[in-house]
PDB file of C-alpha atoms in Angstrom:
ATOM      1  CA  UNK A   1       0.000   0.000   0.000  1.00  0.00           C
ATOM      2  CA  UNK A   2       1.300   3.436  -0.901  1.00  0.00           C
ATOM      3  CA  UNK A   3      -1.429   5.893  -0.047  1.00  0.00           C
ATOM      4  CA  UNK A   4      -2.378   7.722   3.122  1.00  0.00           C
ATOM      5  CA  UNK A   5      -5.027  10.026   4.513  1.00  0.00           C
ATOM      6  CA  UNK A   6      -3.716  13.604   4.441  1.00  0.00           C
ATOM      7  CA  UNK A   7      -6.638  15.988   4.807  1.00  0.00           C
ATOM      8  CA  UNK A   8     -10.314  16.625   5.402  1.00  0.00           C
ATOM      9  CA  UNK A   9     -12.323  18.495   2.777  1.00  0.00           C
ATOM     10  CA  UNK A  10     -15.417  20.506   3.772  1.00  0.00           C
ATOM     11  CA  UNK A  11     -18.052  22.028   1.522  1.00  0.00           C
ATOM     12  CA  UNK A  12     -19.228  25.514   2.500  1.00  0.00           C
ATOM     13  CA  UNK A  13     -21.361  28.282   1.088  1.00  0.00           C
ATOM     14  CA  UNK A  14     -18.710  30.714   2.379  1.00  0.00           C
ATOM     15  CA  UNK A  15     -15.322  29.032   2.559  1.00  0.00           C
ATOM     16  CA  UNK A  16     -13.624  32.006   4.198  1.00  0.00           C
ATOM     17  CA  UNK A  17     -16.086  32.092   7.111  1.00  0.00           C
ATOM     18  CA  UNK A  18     -15.992  28.342   7.751  1.00  0.00           C
ATOM     19  CA  UNK A  19     -12.243  28.176   7.190  1.00  0.00           C
ATOM     20  CA  UNK A  20     -11.668  31.098   9.512  1.00  0.00           C
ATOM     21  CA  UNK A  21     -13.758  29.453  12.213  1.00  0.00           C
ATOM     22  CA  UNK A  22     -11.799  26.205  12.054  1.00  0.00           C
ATOM     23  CA  UNK A  23      -8.466  28.005  12.021  1.00  0.00           C
ATOM     24  CA  UNK A  24      -9.425  29.837  15.212  1.00  0.00           C
ATOM     25  CA  UNK A  25     -10.874  26.671  16.724  1.00  0.00           C
ATOM     26  CA  UNK A  26      -7.690  24.671  16.152  1.00  0.00           C
ATOM     27  CA  UNK A  27      -5.173  27.467  16.656  1.00  0.00           C
ATOM     28  CA  UNK A  28      -4.020  27.130  13.040  1.00  0.00           C
ATOM     29  CA  UNK A  29      -3.643  29.605  10.171  1.00  0.00           C
ATOM     30  CA  UNK A  30      -5.401  30.099   6.849  1.00  0.00           C
ATOM     31  CA  UNK A  31      -4.031  30.083   3.332  1.00  0.00           C
ATOM     32  CA  UNK A  32      -5.698  29.907  -0.078  1.00  0.00           C
ATOM     33  CA  UNK A  33      -4.635  27.899  -3.094  1.00  0.00           C
ATOM     34  CA  UNK A  34      -7.165  29.738  -5.236  1.00  0.00           C
ATOM     35  CA  UNK A  35     -10.599  31.391  -5.340  1.00  0.00           C
ATOM     36  CA  UNK A  36     -13.230  29.471  -3.408  1.00  0.00           C
ATOM     37  CA  UNK A  37     -10.750  27.445  -1.355  1.00  0.00           C
ATOM     38  CA  UNK A  38      -9.582  28.196   2.173  1.00  0.00           C
ATOM     39  CA  UNK A  39      -6.803  25.963   3.464  1.00  0.00           C
ATOM     40  CA  UNK A  40      -6.639  25.519   7.237  1.00  0.00           C
ATOM     41  CA  UNK A  41      -3.044  24.619   8.097  1.00  0.00           C
ATOM     42  CA  UNK A  42      -1.082  24.008  11.310  1.00  0.00           C
ATOM     43  CA  UNK A  43       1.746  26.420  12.004  1.00  0.00           C
ATOM     44  CA  UNK A  44       5.303  25.179  11.646  1.00  0.00           C
ATOM     45  CA  UNK A  45       4.662  21.913   9.776  1.00  0.00           C
ATOM     46  CA  UNK A  46       5.393  20.983   6.173  1.00  0.00           C
ATOM     47  CA  UNK A  47       2.520  19.433   4.228  1.00  0.00           C
ATOM     48  CA  UNK A  48       1.786  16.556   4.279  1.00  0.00           C
ATOM     49  CA  UNK A  49       2.606  15.605   7.865  1.00  0.00           C
ATOM     50  CA  UNK A  50       1.385  12.365   9.494  1.00  0.00           C
ATOM     51  CA  UNK A  51       0.785  14.054  12.842  1.00  0.00           C
ATOM     52  CA  UNK A  52      -2.140  16.116  11.541  1.00  0.00           C
ATOM     53  CA  UNK A  53      -4.995  16.129   9.071  1.00  0.00           C
ATOM     54  CA  UNK A  54      -5.096  19.397   7.163  1.00  0.00           C
ATOM     55  CA  UNK A  55      -8.480  20.941   6.295  1.00  0.00           C
ATOM     56  CA  UNK A  56      -9.525  22.309   2.904  1.00  0.00           C
ATOM     57  CA  UNK A  57     -12.780  24.291   2.882  1.00  0.00           C
ATOM     58  CA  UNK A  58     -14.250  24.490  -0.620  1.00  0.00           C
ATOM     59  CA  UNK A  59     -17.042  26.814  -1.747  1.00  0.00           C
ATOM     60  CA  UNK A  60     -20.161  25.114  -3.129  1.00  0.00           C
ATOM     61  CA  UNK A  61     -23.565  26.552  -4.026  1.00  0.00           C
ATOM     62  CA  UNK A  62     -25.623  23.919  -2.210  1.00  0.00           C
ATOM     63  CA  UNK A  63     -26.730  24.519   1.406  1.00  0.00           C
ATOM     64  CA  UNK A  64     -26.469  21.881   4.115  1.00  0.00           C
ATOM     65  CA  UNK A  65     -29.757  19.972   4.387  1.00  0.00           C
ATOM     66  CA  UNK A  66     -29.157  16.916   6.593  1.00  0.00           C
ATOM     67  CA  UNK A  67     -26.956  15.851   9.492  1.00  0.00           C
ATOM     68  CA  UNK A  68     -23.427  15.209   8.269  1.00  0.00           C
ATOM     69  CA  UNK A  69     -22.343  11.568   8.228  1.00  0.00           C
ATOM     70  CA  UNK A  70     -18.717  12.621   8.699  1.00  0.00           C
ATOM     71  CA  UNK A  71     -17.680  14.861  11.582  1.00  0.00           C
ATOM     72  CA  UNK A  72     -14.679  15.953  13.633  1.00  0.00           C
ATOM     73  CA  UNK A  73     -14.094  15.195  17.321  1.00  0.00           C
ATOM     74  CA  UNK A  74     -11.902  17.630  19.235  1.00  0.00           C
ATOM     75  CA  UNK A  75      -9.633  16.455  22.051  1.00  0.00           C
ATOM     76  CA  UNK A  76      -9.309  18.014  25.499  1.00  0.00           C
ATOM     77  CA  UNK A  77      -6.884  17.381  28.345  1.00  0.00           C
ATOM     78  CA  UNK A  78      -9.045  18.162  31.400  1.00  0.00           C
ATOM     79  CA  UNK A  79     -12.591  19.074  32.414  1.00  0.00           C
ATOM     80  CA  UNK A  80     -11.509  22.702  32.671  1.00  0.00           C
ATOM     81  CA  UNK A  81      -9.978  22.566  29.184  1.00  0.00           C
ATOM     82  CA  UNK A  82     -13.197  21.094  27.788  1.00  0.00           C
ATOM     83  CA  UNK A  83     -15.327  23.805  29.404  1.00  0.00           C
ATOM     84  CA  UNK A  84     -12.981  26.582  28.270  1.00  0.00           C
ATOM     85  CA  UNK A  85     -12.851  25.212  24.722  1.00  0.00           C
ATOM     86  CA  UNK A  86     -16.637  24.973  24.468  1.00  0.00           C
ATOM     87  CA  UNK A  87     -16.969  28.553  25.702  1.00  0.00           C
ATOM     88  CA  UNK A  88     -14.329  29.796  23.264  1.00  0.00           C
ATOM     89  CA  UNK A  89     -15.920  27.976  20.327  1.00  0.00           C
ATOM     90  CA  UNK A  90     -19.342  29.398  21.157  1.00  0.00           C
ATOM     91  CA  UNK A  91     -17.794  32.870  21.243  1.00  0.00           C
ATOM     92  CA  UNK A  92     -16.413  32.172  17.749  1.00  0.00           C
ATOM     93  CA  UNK A  93     -19.893  31.352  16.448  1.00  0.00           C
ATOM     94  CA  UNK A  94     -20.464  27.677  17.246  1.00  0.00           C
ATOM     95  CA  UNK A  95     -23.956  26.690  18.380  1.00  0.00           C
ATOM     96  CA  UNK A  96     -25.206  23.757  20.498  1.00  0.00           C
ATOM     97  CA  UNK A  97     -26.822  20.934  18.523  1.00  0.00           C
ATOM     98  CA  UNK A  98     -29.100  18.101  19.601  1.00  0.00           C
ATOM     99  CA  UNK A  99     -28.482  15.034  17.444  1.00  0.00           C
ATOM    100  CA  UNK A 100     -30.115  12.708  19.940  1.00  0.00           C
ATOM    101  CA  UNK A 101     -26.972  12.330  22.028  1.00  0.00           C
ATOM    102  CA  UNK A 102     -28.827  12.476  25.338  1.00  0.00           C
ATOM    103  CA  UNK A 103     -26.881  12.836  28.588  1.00  0.00           C
ATOM    104  CA  UNK A 104     -23.285  12.330  27.449  1.00  0.00           C
ATOM    105  CA  UNK A 105     -19.962  13.702  28.729  1.00  0.00           C
ATOM    106  CA  UNK A 106     -19.078  15.330  25.419  1.00  0.00           C
ATOM    107  CA  UNK A 107     -20.572  18.478  23.912  1.00  0.00           C
ATOM    108  CA  UNK A 108     -22.077  18.583  20.421  1.00  0.00           C
ATOM    109  CA  UNK A 109     -21.732  21.865  18.559  1.00  0.00           C
ATOM    110  CA  UNK A 110     -22.079  23.112  14.992  1.00  0.00           C
ATOM    111  CA  UNK A 111     -19.815  25.483  13.083  1.00  0.00           C
ATOM    112  CA  UNK A 112     -21.210  28.650  11.422  1.00  0.00           C
ATOM    113  CA  UNK A 113     -22.732  26.617   8.544  1.00  0.00           C
ATOM    114  CA  UNK A 114     -24.172  23.891  10.755  1.00  0.00           C
ATOM    115  CA  UNK A 115     -21.460  21.239  10.427  1.00  0.00           C
ATOM    116  CA  UNK A 116     -21.709  19.134  13.568  1.00  0.00           C
ATOM    117  CA  UNK A 117     -18.643  18.367  15.682  1.00  0.00           C
ATOM    118  CA  UNK A 118     -17.947  17.120  19.205  1.00  0.00           C
ATOM    119  CA  UNK A 119     -15.802  18.500  21.986  1.00  0.00           C
ATOM    120  CA  UNK A 120     -14.831  15.362  23.861  1.00  0.00           C
ATOM    121  CA  UNK A 121     -14.240  14.950  27.561  1.00  0.00           C
ATOM    122  CA  UNK A 122     -10.618  14.025  28.407  1.00  0.00           C
ATOM    123  CA  UNK A 123      -9.773  10.527  27.179  1.00  0.00           C
ATOM    124  CA  UNK A 124      -6.334   8.934  27.548  1.00  0.00           C
ATOM    125  CA  UNK A 125      -6.503   7.438  24.046  1.00  0.00           C
ATOM    126  CA  UNK A 126      -6.516  10.938  22.529  1.00  0.00           C
ATOM    127  CA  UNK A 127      -3.791  12.462  24.694  1.00  0.00           C
ATOM    128  CA  UNK A 128      -1.290  12.678  21.795  1.00  0.00           C
ATOM    129  CA  UNK A 129      -3.502  13.329  18.772  1.00  0.00           C
ATOM    130  CA  UNK A 130      -3.288  17.096  18.699  1.00  0.00           C
ATOM    131  CA  UNK A 131      -6.455  19.229  18.646  1.00  0.00           C
ATOM    132  CA  UNK A 132      -8.324  16.847  16.334  1.00  0.00           C
ATOM    133  CA  UNK A 133      -8.937  13.594  18.198  1.00  0.00           C
ATOM    134  CA  UNK A 134     -10.715  11.758  15.399  1.00  0.00           C
ATOM    135  CA  UNK A 135     -12.666  11.944  12.193  1.00  0.00           C
ATOM    136  CA  UNK A 136     -15.869   9.961  12.738  1.00  0.00           C
ATOM    137  CA  UNK A 137     -17.900   8.401   9.926  1.00  0.00           C
ATOM    138  CA  UNK A 138     -21.467   7.151  10.422  1.00  0.00           C
ATOM    139  CA  UNK A 139     -21.928   3.774   8.788  1.00  0.00           C
ATOM    140  CA  UNK A 140     -24.087   0.670   8.545  1.00  0.00           C
ATOM    141  CA  UNK A 141     -21.336  -1.977   8.747  1.00  0.00           C
ATOM    142  CA  UNK A 142     -18.202  -0.982  10.684  1.00  0.00           C
ATOM    143  CA  UNK A 143     -16.482  -4.288   9.863  1.00  0.00           C
ATOM    144  CA  UNK A 144     -16.960  -3.745   6.144  1.00  0.00           C
ATOM    145  CA  UNK A 145     -15.670  -0.205   6.386  1.00  0.00           C
ATOM    146  CA  UNK A 146     -12.668  -1.262   8.481  1.00  0.00           C
ATOM    147  CA  UNK A 147     -11.791  -3.935   5.946  1.00  0.00           C
ATOM    148  CA  UNK A 148     -11.969  -1.538   3.008  1.00  0.00           C
ATOM    149  CA  UNK A 149     -10.144   1.384   4.620  1.00  0.00           C
ATOM    150  CA  UNK A 150      -7.617  -0.851   6.348  1.00  0.00           C
ATOM    151  CA  UNK A 151      -6.643  -2.314   2.979  1.00  0.00           C
ATOM    152  CA  UNK A 152      -7.031   0.961   1.092  1.00  0.00           C
ATOM    153  CA  UNK A 153      -4.380   2.928   2.946  1.00  0.00           C
ATOM    154  CA  UNK A 154      -1.400   2.500   5.223  1.00  0.00           C
ATOM    155  CA  UNK A 155      -3.355   3.034   8.431  1.00  0.00           C
ATOM    156  CA  UNK A 156      -3.574   0.346  11.104  1.00  0.00           C
ATOM    157  CA  UNK A 157      -6.854  -1.018  12.530  1.00  0.00           C
ATOM    158  CA  UNK A 158      -6.807  -0.653  16.322  1.00  0.00           C
ATOM    159  CA  UNK A 159     -10.241  -2.033  17.187  1.00  0.00           C
ATOM    160  CA  UNK A 160     -12.987  -3.567  15.053  1.00  0.00           C
ATOM    161  CA  UNK A 161     -16.375  -4.662  16.408  1.00  0.00           C
ATOM    162  CA  UNK A 162     -19.950  -4.847  15.129  1.00  0.00           C
ATOM    163  CA  UNK A 163     -20.561  -1.355  16.528  1.00  0.00           C
ATOM    164  CA  UNK A 164     -17.401   0.565  15.696  1.00  0.00           C
ATOM    165  CA  UNK A 165     -14.016   0.428  14.063  1.00  0.00           C
ATOM    166  CA  UNK A 166     -10.903   2.499  14.791  1.00  0.00           C
ATOM    167  CA  UNK A 167      -7.856   3.100  12.570  1.00  0.00           C
ATOM    168  CA  UNK A 168      -4.760   5.264  12.931  1.00  0.00           C
ATOM    169  CA  UNK A 169      -1.667   6.088  10.914  1.00  0.00           C
ATOM    170  CA  UNK A 170       0.836   3.229  10.901  1.00  0.00           C
ATOM    171  CA  UNK A 171       3.306   5.717  12.369  1.00  0.00           C
ATOM    172  CA  UNK A 172       1.202   5.806  15.548  1.00  0.00           C
ATOM    173  CA  UNK A 173       0.669   9.566  15.426  1.00  0.00           C
ATOM    174  CA  UNK A 174      -2.086  12.033  14.627  1.00  0.00           C
ATOM    175  CA  UNK A 175      -5.881  11.713  14.782  1.00  0.00           C
ATOM    176  CA  UNK A 176      -7.864   8.485  14.528  1.00  0.00           C
ATOM    177  CA  UNK A 177     -10.352   7.504  11.823  1.00  0.00           C
ATOM    178  CA  UNK A 178     -13.440   5.943  13.369  1.00  0.00           C
ATOM    179  CA  UNK A 179     -16.498   4.250  11.900  1.00  0.00           C
ATOM    180  CA  UNK A 180     -19.584   4.237  14.093  1.00  0.00           C
ATOM    181  CA  UNK A 181     -22.667   2.093  13.480  1.00  0.00           C
ATOM    182  CA  UNK A 182     -25.499   4.588  13.170  1.00  0.00           C
ATOM    183  CA  UNK A 183     -29.180   4.276  12.192  1.00  0.00           C
ATOM    184  CA  UNK A 184     -30.056   5.567   8.739  1.00  0.00           C
ATOM    185  CA  UNK A 185     -28.244   5.504   5.434  1.00  0.00           C
ATOM    186  CA  UNK A 186     -26.479   8.044   3.265  1.00  0.00           C
ATOM    187  CA  UNK A 187     -28.971  10.012   1.141  1.00  0.00           C
ATOM    188  CA  UNK A 188     -27.024  13.019  -0.191  1.00  0.00           C
ATOM    189  CA  UNK A 189     -23.450  13.896  -1.098  1.00  0.00           C
ATOM    190  CA  UNK A 190     -21.293  14.232   2.021  1.00  0.00           C
ATOM    191  CA  UNK A 191     -20.306  17.804   2.837  1.00  0.00           C
ATOM    192  CA  UNK A 192     -17.218  16.482   4.613  1.00  0.00           C
ATOM    193  CA  UNK A 193     -14.985  13.937   2.896  1.00  0.00           C
ATOM    194  CA  UNK A 194     -11.499  12.441   3.059  1.00  0.00           C
ATOM    195  CA  UNK A 195      -8.590  13.148   0.727  1.00  0.00           C
ATOM    196  CA  UNK A 196      -5.931  10.473   0.154  1.00  0.00           C
ATOM    197  CA  UNK A 197      -2.528  11.062  -1.389  1.00  0.00           C
ATOM    198  CA  UNK A 198       0.046   8.583  -2.759  1.00  0.00           C
ATOM    199  CA  UNK A 199       3.641   9.025  -1.674  1.00  0.00           C
ATOM    200  CA  UNK A 200       6.103  10.915  -3.874  1.00  0.00           C
ATOM    201  CA  UNK A 201       7.165   8.796  -6.821  1.00  0.00           C
ATOM    202  CA  UNK A 202       4.178   6.448  -6.632  1.00  0.00           C
ATOM    203  CA  UNK A 203       1.606   5.998  -9.375  1.00  0.00           C
ATOM    204  CA  UNK A 204      -1.737   7.750  -8.848  1.00  0.00           C
ATOM    205  CA  UNK A 205      -3.502   5.708 -11.542  1.00  0.00           C
ATOM    206  CA  UNK A 206      -2.212   2.413 -10.158  1.00  0.00           C
ATOM    207  CA  UNK A 207      -3.325   3.327  -6.653  1.00  0.00           C
ATOM    208  CA  UNK A 208      -6.747   4.325  -7.969  1.00  0.00           C
ATOM    209  CA  UNK A 209      -7.078   1.004  -9.798  1.00  0.00           C
ATOM    210  CA  UNK A 210      -6.081  -0.838  -6.627  1.00  0.00           C
ATOM    211  CA  UNK A 211      -8.799   0.961  -4.683  1.00  0.00           C
ATOM    212  CA  UNK A 212     -11.343  -0.072  -7.300  1.00  0.00           C
ATOM    213  CA  UNK A 213     -10.357  -3.722  -6.858  1.00  0.00           C
ATOM    214  CA  UNK A 214     -11.037  -3.312  -3.132  1.00  0.00           C
ATOM    215  CA  UNK A 215     -14.584  -2.109  -3.820  1.00  0.00           C
ATOM    216  CA  UNK A 216     -14.305   1.624  -4.514  1.00  0.00           C
ATOM    217  CA  UNK A 217     -16.483   3.018  -7.297  1.00  0.00           C
ATOM    218  CA  UNK A 218     -16.082   6.035  -9.564  1.00  0.00           C
ATOM    219  CA  UNK A 219     -18.206   9.099  -8.792  1.00  0.00           C
ATOM    220  CA  UNK A 220     -18.970  12.080 -11.025  1.00  0.00           C
ATOM    221  CA  UNK A 221     -19.487  15.211  -8.950  1.00  0.00           C
ATOM    222  CA  UNK A 222     -18.911  17.511 -11.872  1.00  0.00           C
ATOM    223  CA  UNK A 223     -15.176  17.605 -11.205  1.00  0.00           C
ATOM    224  CA  UNK A 224     -14.412  17.565 -14.923  1.00  0.00           C
ATOM    225  CA  UNK A 225     -10.774  17.240 -15.940  1.00  0.00           C
ATOM    226  CA  UNK A 226      -9.377  17.543 -12.424  1.00  0.00           C
ATOM    227  CA  UNK A 227      -5.947  16.242 -11.372  1.00  0.00           C
ATOM    228  CA  UNK A 228      -7.588  14.173  -8.639  1.00  0.00           C
ATOM    229  CA  UNK A 229      -9.891  11.157  -8.915  1.00  0.00           C
ATOM    230  CA  UNK A 230     -13.208  10.998  -7.053  1.00  0.00           C
ATOM    231  CA  UNK A 231     -14.245   7.599  -5.719  1.00  0.00           C
ATOM    232  CA  UNK A 232     -16.757   6.255  -3.208  1.00  0.00           C
ATOM    233  CA  UNK A 233     -16.213   3.629  -0.527  1.00  0.00           C
ATOM    234  CA  UNK A 234     -18.537   0.593  -0.098  1.00  0.00           C
ATOM    235  CA  UNK A 235     -21.181   2.727   1.650  1.00  0.00           C
ATOM    236  CA  UNK A 236     -21.051   5.525  -0.909  1.00  0.00           C
ATOM    237  CA  UNK A 237     -18.871   7.992   0.999  1.00  0.00           C
ATOM    238  CA  UNK A 238     -17.015  10.144  -1.495  1.00  0.00           C
ATOM    239  CA  UNK A 239     -13.256  10.547  -1.234  1.00  0.00           C
ATOM    240  CA  UNK A 240     -10.519  11.918  -3.480  1.00  0.00           C
ATOM    241  CA  UNK A 241      -7.222  10.403  -4.615  1.00  0.00           C
ATOM    242  CA  UNK A 242      -4.837  13.317  -5.044  1.00  0.00           C
ATOM    243  CA  UNK A 243      -1.595  13.478  -6.972  1.00  0.00           C
ATOM    244  CA  UNK A 244       1.525  11.979  -5.326  1.00  0.00           C
ATOM    245  CA  UNK A 245       3.592  14.156  -3.016  1.00  0.00           C
TER     246      UNK A 245
END
């Protein structure tokens, strides 16, 4: 395998507003590779870096209409840190959201365009992930998703059950990728998706073909003659295979 998860892509009606929010939330900075794209990048690191997942916020005309099936969990180090972070995020424009979570120790918020995310209570497993603890994907079959993604990229499965699956970079650093069994099925294009990138010198087309043999399917989102390839995993979640770097 010669491909890895490098970034999270978010759709937004206003990429600068959403990108600015996430930069402030994470303590990162903003750049732009072109009109309609705001890149949220950690300070002092060279892209791509296995210790983080970068965020690209991309302008789209469509508004958010349903709960996202992919969201970010933020890590905290203490109860006081969690409370302070929630207060700071609300001051930045985040709003509380009820997604049926009930009485739980984490806090569910939404960014300025309604993208749900969680501020977790302190958990030892996330003590070294950085500000992003995990990217969480709702799914029907965690075992199927773990099998596909575990074979698709050079991340290591840490736990796989009927209810959830957890993967992390083989280097043992950075956020986790988690699949959570959740009622309901995907009905619209995800507004948050994953971007994969082959290593420098590897073959993008060969990696894309390999992903197809694992069960990925081609998706046309109107990307036209783009340098990346858009695929979907076995449950229809879109992701992009970028050029090697």
